[in-house]
Short mmCIF file of C-alpha atoms in Angstrom, two decimals:
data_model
loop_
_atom_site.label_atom_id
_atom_site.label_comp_id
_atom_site.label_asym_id
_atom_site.label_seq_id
_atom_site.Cartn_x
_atom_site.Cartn_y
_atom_site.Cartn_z
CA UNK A 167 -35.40 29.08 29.43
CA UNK A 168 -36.15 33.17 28.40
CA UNK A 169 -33.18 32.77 26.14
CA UNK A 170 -34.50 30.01 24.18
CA UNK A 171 -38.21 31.18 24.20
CA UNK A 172 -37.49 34.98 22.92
CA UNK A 173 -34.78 33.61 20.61
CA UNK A 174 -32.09 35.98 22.70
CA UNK A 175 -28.72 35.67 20.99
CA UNK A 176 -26.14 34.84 23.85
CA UNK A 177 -27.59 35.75 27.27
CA UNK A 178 -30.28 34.40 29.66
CA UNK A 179 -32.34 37.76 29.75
CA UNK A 180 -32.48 41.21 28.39
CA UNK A 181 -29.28 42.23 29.85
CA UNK A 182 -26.88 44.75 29.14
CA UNK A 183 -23.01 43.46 29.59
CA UNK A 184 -20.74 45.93 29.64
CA UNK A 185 -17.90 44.47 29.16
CA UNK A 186 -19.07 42.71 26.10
CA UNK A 187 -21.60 45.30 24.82
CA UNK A 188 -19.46 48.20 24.11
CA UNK A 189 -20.35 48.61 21.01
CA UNK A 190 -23.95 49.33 21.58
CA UNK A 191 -25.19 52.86 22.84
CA UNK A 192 -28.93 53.23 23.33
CA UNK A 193 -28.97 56.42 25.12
CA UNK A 194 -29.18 60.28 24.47
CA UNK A 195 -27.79 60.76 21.13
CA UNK A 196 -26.50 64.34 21.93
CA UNK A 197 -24.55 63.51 25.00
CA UNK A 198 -22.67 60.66 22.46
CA UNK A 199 -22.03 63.15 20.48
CA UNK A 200 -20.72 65.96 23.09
CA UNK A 201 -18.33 62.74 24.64
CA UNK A 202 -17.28 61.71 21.36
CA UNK A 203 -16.38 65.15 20.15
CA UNK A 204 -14.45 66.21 23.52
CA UNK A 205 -12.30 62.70 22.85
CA UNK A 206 -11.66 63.67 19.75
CA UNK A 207 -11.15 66.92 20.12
CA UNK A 208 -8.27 66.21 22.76
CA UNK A 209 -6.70 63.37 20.48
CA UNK A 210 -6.33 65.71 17.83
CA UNK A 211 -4.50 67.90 20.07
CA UNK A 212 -2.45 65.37 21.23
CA UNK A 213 -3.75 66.12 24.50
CA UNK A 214 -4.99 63.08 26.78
CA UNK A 215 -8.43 63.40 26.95
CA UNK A 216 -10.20 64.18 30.80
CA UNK A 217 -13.55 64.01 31.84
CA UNK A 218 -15.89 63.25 34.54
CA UNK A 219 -19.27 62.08 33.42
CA UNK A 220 -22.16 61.58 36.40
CA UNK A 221 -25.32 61.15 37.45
CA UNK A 222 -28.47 58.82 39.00
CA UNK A 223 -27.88 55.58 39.97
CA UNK A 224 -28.59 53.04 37.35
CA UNK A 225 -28.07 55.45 34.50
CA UNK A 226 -26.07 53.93 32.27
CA UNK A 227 -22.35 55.09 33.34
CA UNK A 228 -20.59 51.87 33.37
CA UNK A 229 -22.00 51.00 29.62
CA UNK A 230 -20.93 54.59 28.69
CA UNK A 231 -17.33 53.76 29.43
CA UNK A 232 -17.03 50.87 27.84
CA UNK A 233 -19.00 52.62 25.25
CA UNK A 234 -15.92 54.87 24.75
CA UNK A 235 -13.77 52.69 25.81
CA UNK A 236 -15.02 50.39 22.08
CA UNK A 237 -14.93 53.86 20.58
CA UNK A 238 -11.30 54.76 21.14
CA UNK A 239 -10.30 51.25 20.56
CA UNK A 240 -11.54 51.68 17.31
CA UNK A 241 -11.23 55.04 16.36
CA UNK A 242 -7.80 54.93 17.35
CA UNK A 243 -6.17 51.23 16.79
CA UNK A 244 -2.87 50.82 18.53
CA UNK A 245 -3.00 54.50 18.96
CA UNK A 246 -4.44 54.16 22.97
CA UNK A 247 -3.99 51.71 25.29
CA UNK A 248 -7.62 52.11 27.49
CA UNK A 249 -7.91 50.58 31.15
CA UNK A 250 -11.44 50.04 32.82
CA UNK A 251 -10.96 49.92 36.58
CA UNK A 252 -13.21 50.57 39.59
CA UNK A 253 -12.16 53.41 42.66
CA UNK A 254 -11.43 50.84 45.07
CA UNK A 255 -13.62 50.76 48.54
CA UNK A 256 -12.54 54.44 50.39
CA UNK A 257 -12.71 55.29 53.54
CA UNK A 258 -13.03 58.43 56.13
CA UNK A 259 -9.19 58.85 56.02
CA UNK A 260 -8.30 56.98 52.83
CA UNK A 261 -5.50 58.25 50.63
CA UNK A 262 -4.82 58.94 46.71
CA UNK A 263 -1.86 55.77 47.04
CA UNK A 264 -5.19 53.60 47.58
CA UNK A 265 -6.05 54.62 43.69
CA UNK A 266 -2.56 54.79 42.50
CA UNK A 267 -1.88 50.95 43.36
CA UNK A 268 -4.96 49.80 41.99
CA UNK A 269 -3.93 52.22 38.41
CA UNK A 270 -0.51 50.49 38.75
CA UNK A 271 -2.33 46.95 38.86
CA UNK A 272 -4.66 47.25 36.15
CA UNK A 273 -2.46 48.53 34.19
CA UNK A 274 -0.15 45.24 34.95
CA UNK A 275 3.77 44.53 36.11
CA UNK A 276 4.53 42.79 33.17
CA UNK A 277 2.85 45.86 30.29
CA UNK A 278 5.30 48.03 31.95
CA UNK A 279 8.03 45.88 32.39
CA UNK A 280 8.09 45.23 28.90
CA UNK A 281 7.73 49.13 27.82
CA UNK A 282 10.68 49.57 30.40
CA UNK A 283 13.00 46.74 28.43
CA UNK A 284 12.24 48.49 25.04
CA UNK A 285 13.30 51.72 26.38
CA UNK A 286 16.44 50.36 27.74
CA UNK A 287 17.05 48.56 24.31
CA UNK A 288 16.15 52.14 22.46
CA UNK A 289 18.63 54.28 24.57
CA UNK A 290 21.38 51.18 25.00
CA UNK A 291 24.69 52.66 25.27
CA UNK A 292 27.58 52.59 27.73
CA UNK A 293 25.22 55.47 29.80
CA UNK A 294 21.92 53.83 30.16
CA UNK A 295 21.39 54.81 33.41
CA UNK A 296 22.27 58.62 32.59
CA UNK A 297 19.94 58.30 29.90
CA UNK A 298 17.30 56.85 31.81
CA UNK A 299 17.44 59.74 34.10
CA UNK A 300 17.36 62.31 31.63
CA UNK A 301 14.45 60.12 29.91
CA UNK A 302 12.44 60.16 33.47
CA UNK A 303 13.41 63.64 34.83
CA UNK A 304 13.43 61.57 38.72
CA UNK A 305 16.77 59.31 39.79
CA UNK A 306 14.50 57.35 41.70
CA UNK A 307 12.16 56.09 39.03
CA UNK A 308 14.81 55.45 36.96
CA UNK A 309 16.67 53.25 39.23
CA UNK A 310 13.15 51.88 40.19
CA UNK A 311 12.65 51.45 36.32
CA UNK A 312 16.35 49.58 35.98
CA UNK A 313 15.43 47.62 38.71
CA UNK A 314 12.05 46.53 36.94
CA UNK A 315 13.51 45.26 34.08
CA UNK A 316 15.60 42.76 35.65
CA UNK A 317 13.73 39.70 36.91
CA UNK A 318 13.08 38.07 40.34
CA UNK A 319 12.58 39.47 43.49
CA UNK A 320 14.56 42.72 42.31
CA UNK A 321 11.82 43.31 39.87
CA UNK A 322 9.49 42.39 42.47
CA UNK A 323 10.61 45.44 44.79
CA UNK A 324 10.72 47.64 42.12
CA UNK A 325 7.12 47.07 41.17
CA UNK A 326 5.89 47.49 44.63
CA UNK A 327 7.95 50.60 45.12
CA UNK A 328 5.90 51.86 42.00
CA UNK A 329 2.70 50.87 43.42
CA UNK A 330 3.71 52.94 46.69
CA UNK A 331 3.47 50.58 49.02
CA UNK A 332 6.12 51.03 51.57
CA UNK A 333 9.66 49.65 50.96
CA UNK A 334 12.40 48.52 54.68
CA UNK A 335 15.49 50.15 53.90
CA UNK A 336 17.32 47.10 52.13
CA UNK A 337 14.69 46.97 49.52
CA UNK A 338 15.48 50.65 49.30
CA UNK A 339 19.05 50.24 49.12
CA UNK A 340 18.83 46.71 46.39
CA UNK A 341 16.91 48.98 44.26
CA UNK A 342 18.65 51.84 44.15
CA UNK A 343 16.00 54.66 46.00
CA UNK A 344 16.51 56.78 48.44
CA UNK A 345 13.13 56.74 49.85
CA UNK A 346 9.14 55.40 49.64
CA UNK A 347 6.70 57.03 47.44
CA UNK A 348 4.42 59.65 50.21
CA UNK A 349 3.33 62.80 48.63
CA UNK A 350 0.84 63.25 45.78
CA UNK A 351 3.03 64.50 44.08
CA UNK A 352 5.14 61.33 43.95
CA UNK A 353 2.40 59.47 42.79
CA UNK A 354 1.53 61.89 39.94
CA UNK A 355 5.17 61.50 38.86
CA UNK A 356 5.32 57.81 38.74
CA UNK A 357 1.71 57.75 36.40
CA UNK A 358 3.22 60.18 33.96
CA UNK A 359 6.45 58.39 33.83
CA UNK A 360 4.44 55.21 33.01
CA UNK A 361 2.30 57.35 30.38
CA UNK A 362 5.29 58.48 29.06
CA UNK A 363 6.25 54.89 28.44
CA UNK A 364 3.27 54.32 26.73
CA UNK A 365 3.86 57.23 24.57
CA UNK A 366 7.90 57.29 23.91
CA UNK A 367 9.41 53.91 24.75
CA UNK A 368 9.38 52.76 21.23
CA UNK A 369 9.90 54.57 18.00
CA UNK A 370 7.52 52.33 16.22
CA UNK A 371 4.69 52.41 18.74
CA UNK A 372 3.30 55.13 20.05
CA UNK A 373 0.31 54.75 22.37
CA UNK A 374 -1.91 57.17 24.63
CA UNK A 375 -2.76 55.48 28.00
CA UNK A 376 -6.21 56.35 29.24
CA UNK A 377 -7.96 55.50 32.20
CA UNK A 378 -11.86 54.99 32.83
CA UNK A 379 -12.59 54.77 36.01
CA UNK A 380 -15.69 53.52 37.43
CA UNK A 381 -18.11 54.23 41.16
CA UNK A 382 -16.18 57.18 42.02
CA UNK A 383 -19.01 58.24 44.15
CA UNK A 384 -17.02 56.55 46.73
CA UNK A 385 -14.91 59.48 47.17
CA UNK A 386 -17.99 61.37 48.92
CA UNK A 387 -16.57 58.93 52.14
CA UNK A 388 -13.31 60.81 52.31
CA UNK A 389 -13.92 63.18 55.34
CA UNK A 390 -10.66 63.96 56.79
CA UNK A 391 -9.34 67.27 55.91
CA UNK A 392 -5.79 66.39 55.16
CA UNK A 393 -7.09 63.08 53.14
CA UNK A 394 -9.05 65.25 50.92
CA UNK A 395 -6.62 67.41 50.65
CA UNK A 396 -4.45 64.79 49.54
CA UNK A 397 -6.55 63.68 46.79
CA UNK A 398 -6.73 67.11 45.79
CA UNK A 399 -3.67 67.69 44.94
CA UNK A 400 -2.83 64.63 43.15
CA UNK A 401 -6.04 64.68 40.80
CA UNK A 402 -5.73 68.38 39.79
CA UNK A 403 -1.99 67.57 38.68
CA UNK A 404 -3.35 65.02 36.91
CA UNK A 405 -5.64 67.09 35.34
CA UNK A 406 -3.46 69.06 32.89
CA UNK A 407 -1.12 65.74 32.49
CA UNK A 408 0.81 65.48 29.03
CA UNK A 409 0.75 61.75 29.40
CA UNK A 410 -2.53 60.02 30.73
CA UNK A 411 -5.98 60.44 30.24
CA UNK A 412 -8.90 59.89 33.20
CA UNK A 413 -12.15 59.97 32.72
CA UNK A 414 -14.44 59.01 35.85
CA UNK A 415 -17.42 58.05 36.32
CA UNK A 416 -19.87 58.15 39.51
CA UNK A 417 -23.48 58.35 40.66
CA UNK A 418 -24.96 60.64 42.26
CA UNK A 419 -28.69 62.47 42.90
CA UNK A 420 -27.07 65.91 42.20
CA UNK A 421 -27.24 67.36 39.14
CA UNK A 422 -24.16 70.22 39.32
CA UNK A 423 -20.80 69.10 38.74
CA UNK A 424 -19.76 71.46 41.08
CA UNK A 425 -21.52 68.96 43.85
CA UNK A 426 -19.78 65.92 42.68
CA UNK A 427 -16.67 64.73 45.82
CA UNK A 428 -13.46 66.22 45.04
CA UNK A 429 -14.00 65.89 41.79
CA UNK A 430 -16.26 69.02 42.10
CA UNK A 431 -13.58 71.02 43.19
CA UNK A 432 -12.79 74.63 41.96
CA UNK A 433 -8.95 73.47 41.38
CA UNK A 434 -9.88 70.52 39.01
CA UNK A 435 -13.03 71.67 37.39
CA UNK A 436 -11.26 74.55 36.22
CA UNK A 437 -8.02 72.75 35.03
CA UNK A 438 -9.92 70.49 33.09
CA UNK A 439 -12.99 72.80 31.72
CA UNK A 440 -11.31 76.15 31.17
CA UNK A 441 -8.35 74.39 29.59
CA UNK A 442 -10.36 73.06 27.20
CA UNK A 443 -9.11 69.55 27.96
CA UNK A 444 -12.39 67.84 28.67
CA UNK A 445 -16.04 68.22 30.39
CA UNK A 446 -17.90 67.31 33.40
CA UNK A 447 -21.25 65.71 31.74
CA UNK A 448 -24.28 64.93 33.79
CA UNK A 449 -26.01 61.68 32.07
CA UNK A 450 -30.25 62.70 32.78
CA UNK A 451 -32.54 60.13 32.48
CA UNK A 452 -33.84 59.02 28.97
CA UNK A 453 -35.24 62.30 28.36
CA UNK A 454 -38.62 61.90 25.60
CA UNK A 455 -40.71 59.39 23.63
CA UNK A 456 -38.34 58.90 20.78
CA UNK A 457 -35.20 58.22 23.23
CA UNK A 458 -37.34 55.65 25.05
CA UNK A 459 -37.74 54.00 21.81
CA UNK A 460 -34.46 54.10 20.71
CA UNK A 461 -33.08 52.71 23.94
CA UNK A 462 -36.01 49.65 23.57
CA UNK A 463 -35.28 48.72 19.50
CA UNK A 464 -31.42 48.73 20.59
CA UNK A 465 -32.46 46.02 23.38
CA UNK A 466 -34.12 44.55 20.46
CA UNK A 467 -31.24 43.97 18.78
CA UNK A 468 -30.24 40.82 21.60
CA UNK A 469 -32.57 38.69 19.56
CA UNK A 470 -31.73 36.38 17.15
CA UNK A 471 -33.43 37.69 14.01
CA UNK A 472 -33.13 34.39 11.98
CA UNK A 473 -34.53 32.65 15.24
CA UNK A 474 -37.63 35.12 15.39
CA UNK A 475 -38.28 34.80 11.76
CA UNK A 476 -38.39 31.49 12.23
CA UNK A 477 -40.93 31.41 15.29
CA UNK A 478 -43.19 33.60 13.86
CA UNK A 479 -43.16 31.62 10.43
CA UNK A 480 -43.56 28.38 12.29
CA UNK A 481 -46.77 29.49 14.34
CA UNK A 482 -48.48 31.91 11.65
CA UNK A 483 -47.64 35.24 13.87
CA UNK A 484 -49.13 38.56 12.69
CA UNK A 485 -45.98 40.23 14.01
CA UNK A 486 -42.67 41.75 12.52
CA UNK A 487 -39.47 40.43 13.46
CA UNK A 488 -38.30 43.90 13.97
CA UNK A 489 -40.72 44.43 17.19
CA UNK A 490 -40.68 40.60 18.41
CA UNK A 491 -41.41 39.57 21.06
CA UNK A 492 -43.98 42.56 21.37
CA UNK A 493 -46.10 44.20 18.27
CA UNK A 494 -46.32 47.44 17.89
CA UNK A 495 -48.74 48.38 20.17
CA UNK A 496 -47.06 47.00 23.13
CA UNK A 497 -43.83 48.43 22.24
CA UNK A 498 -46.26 51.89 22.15
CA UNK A 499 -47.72 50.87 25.60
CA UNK A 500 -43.74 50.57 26.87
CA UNK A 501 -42.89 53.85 25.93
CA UNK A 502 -46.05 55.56 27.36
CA UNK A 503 -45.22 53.74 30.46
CA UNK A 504 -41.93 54.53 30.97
CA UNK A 505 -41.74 58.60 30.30
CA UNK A 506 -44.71 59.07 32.77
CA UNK A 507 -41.61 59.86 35.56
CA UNK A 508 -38.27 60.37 35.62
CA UNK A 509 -37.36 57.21 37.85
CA UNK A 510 -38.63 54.84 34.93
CA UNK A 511 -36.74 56.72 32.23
CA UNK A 512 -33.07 55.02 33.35
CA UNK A 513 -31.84 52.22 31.38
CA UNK A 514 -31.58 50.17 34.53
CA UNK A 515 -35.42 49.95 34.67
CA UNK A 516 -36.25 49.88 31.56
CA UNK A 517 -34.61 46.45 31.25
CA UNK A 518 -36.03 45.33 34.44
CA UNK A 519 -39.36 45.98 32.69
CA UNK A 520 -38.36 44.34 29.25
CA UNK A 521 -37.56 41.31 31.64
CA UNK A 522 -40.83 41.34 33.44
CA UNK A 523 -42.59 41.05 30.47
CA UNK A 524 -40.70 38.37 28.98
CA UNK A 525 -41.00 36.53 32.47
CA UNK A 526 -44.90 37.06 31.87
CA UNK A 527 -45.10 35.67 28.08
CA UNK A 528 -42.89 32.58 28.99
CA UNK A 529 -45.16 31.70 32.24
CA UNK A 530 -48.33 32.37 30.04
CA UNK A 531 -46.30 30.50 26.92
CA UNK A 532 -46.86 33.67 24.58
CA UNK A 533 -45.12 33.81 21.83
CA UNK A 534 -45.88 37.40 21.72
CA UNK A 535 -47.38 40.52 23.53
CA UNK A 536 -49.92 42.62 22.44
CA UNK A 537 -50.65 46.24 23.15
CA UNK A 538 -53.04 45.34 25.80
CA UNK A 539 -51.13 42.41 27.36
CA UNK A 540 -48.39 44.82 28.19
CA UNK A 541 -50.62 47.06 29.33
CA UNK A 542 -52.06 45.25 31.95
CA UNK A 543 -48.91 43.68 33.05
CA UNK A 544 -47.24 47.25 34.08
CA UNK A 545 -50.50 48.78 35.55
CA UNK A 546 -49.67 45.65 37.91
CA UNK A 547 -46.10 46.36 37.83
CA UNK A 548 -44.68 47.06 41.62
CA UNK A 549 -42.06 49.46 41.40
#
């Protein structure tokens, strides 16, 4: 019903879909441009780019990696190969394996079973396996690797042995290891090796593997000092990898980096920062006037332009399609609204607000809001 009545383009209300709305970035235009220029700073480099970008809940994170996850795409086509996941549920005494399987499984058995079969076709020779070795710099992975690129349930224990889940002896001994996956540092070898697949299995494709992942506030659970420990040590390897880029993403009501779980810590900060191979950015809320308006003319563009036109030809409206459904003065009243405190200057309200006011012209079949409608609708609005 709100679609059809604000002419919206292909949603129900003034929502913001991640997954589909990339392309669109209606926040601070200097931290685009400080993400944007670390990315490409790294790429350059040949260096994987890292990062951990946080702050309030409601923010904006999740659009901002999709944001750059559009922006790599097409700033560098079939240069990266970019997975969105989410840090699965953690807790007291959870592990860095619970990450690494869900890494392996977004990235998908059958991607790197078919990197794994062009390597073996680019090194075939009467010494694949010695090559495959040399290629992986660990016996294990490489027999794991073998293994993967066979089919059946051969293939099948191979992939779970990558995913470090644990392995009885015989599905040890068909694949060829000696032993499960356990320390963090196993883990960090397997990723590279798979980032390295990405980067060197084929002579005519060369792609950079970089992961976003999402809600890594959920690390803040992790309470046991050997768990923490544990994900210590794998993520600050990671850190300086040749082979994979991370950038996370969690929320938080602290606005250091250094208070951030894990993440925060001395070990990976540093890595990352002083090695110039990325930043910790803290998103703020929509920080003036002019940002506030930017962010509300970029939910603007959901409508259908050729629908408004026609609506406001059809009923003699004194309003530009540029501002519909509001005129000017209610887009004014919006803004003036919204900076008074910093809780109403995050995206995630300021759509909630966009919707209540469309809720209130539909019910009160307005084609339009005025300056003072608006008004008086969000000196009623309950927060």
């Amino acid at each position: 019903m709100l679609k059809d009545w604000l002419c919206l383009k292909d949603r129900g209300d003034f929502t913001i879909l991640p997954e589909r709305d990339g392309e669109l970035f209606f926040g601070e235009t200097v931290l685009e441009e400080q993400i944007r220029t670390a990315i490409e700073e790294q790429m350059i480099r040949g260096r994987p780019p890292k990062s951990v970008i946080f702050g309030d809940y409601g923010i904006g994170k999740t659009h901002m990696l999709f944001h750059i996850k559009y922006y790599l795409e097409k700033s560098y086509p079939n240069k990266t190969c970019v997975v969105y996941l989410k840090l699965p549920a953690l807790d007291v005494d959870s592990t860095f394996q619970i990450l690494h399987q869900r890494i392996m499984e977004s990235v998908g058995m059958s991607v790197i079973q078919d990197l794994v079969k062009r390597l073996s076709l680019m090194l075939s020779g009467p010494n694949l396996m010695r090559d495959l070795i040399q290629f992986f710099g660990d016996e294990n992975f490489a027999k794991a690797a073998n293994s993967l690129g066979s089919y059946g349930n051969l293939a099948i224990e191979a992939w779970r042995w990558m995913c470090g889940i644990e392995l009885p002896d015989a599905s040890q001994g068909n694949i060829g290891v000696t032993r499960n996956l356990e320390q963090p540092a196993d883990y960090v070898m397997v990723l590279e090796n798979v980032g390295k697949l990405f980067r060197e299995s084929s002579k005519e494709e060369s792609r950079t593997l970089i992961l976003l992942i999402d809600e890594c506030e959920d690390l803040g659970k992790i309470k046991r000092p050997d768990a923490v420990t544990n994900w210590e040590h794998a993520l600050r390897e990671l850190s300086t990898n040749n082979y994979i880029g991370m950038i996370f993403a969690l929320s938080t009501d602290q606005t250091s980096w250094s208070k951030t779980p894990i993440l925060g810590k001395d070990a990976i900060y540093t890595r990352i920062v002083e090695n110039e191979l990325g930043k910790y950015l803290l998103m703020p809320p929509i920080g003036s006037v002019e940002n506030v308006r930017k962010f509300v003319e970029g939910m603007l563009t959901l409508i259908d332009k050729k629908c408004a036109a026609a609506k406001i030809k059809d009923n003699n409206l004194s309003i530009s399609v540029d501002t519909y459904p509001f005129d000017a003065d209610a887009l004014h009243a919006i803004e003036r609204f919204v900076v008074e405190t910093p809780k109403r200057r995050r995206p995630r309200y300021i759509i909630a607000v966009l919707n209540k006011l469309g809720v209130h012209a539909f019910k009160n079949k307005k084609f339009y809001l005025t300056g003072d409608e608006t008004k008086e609708v969000l000196d009623k609005y309950i927060e």
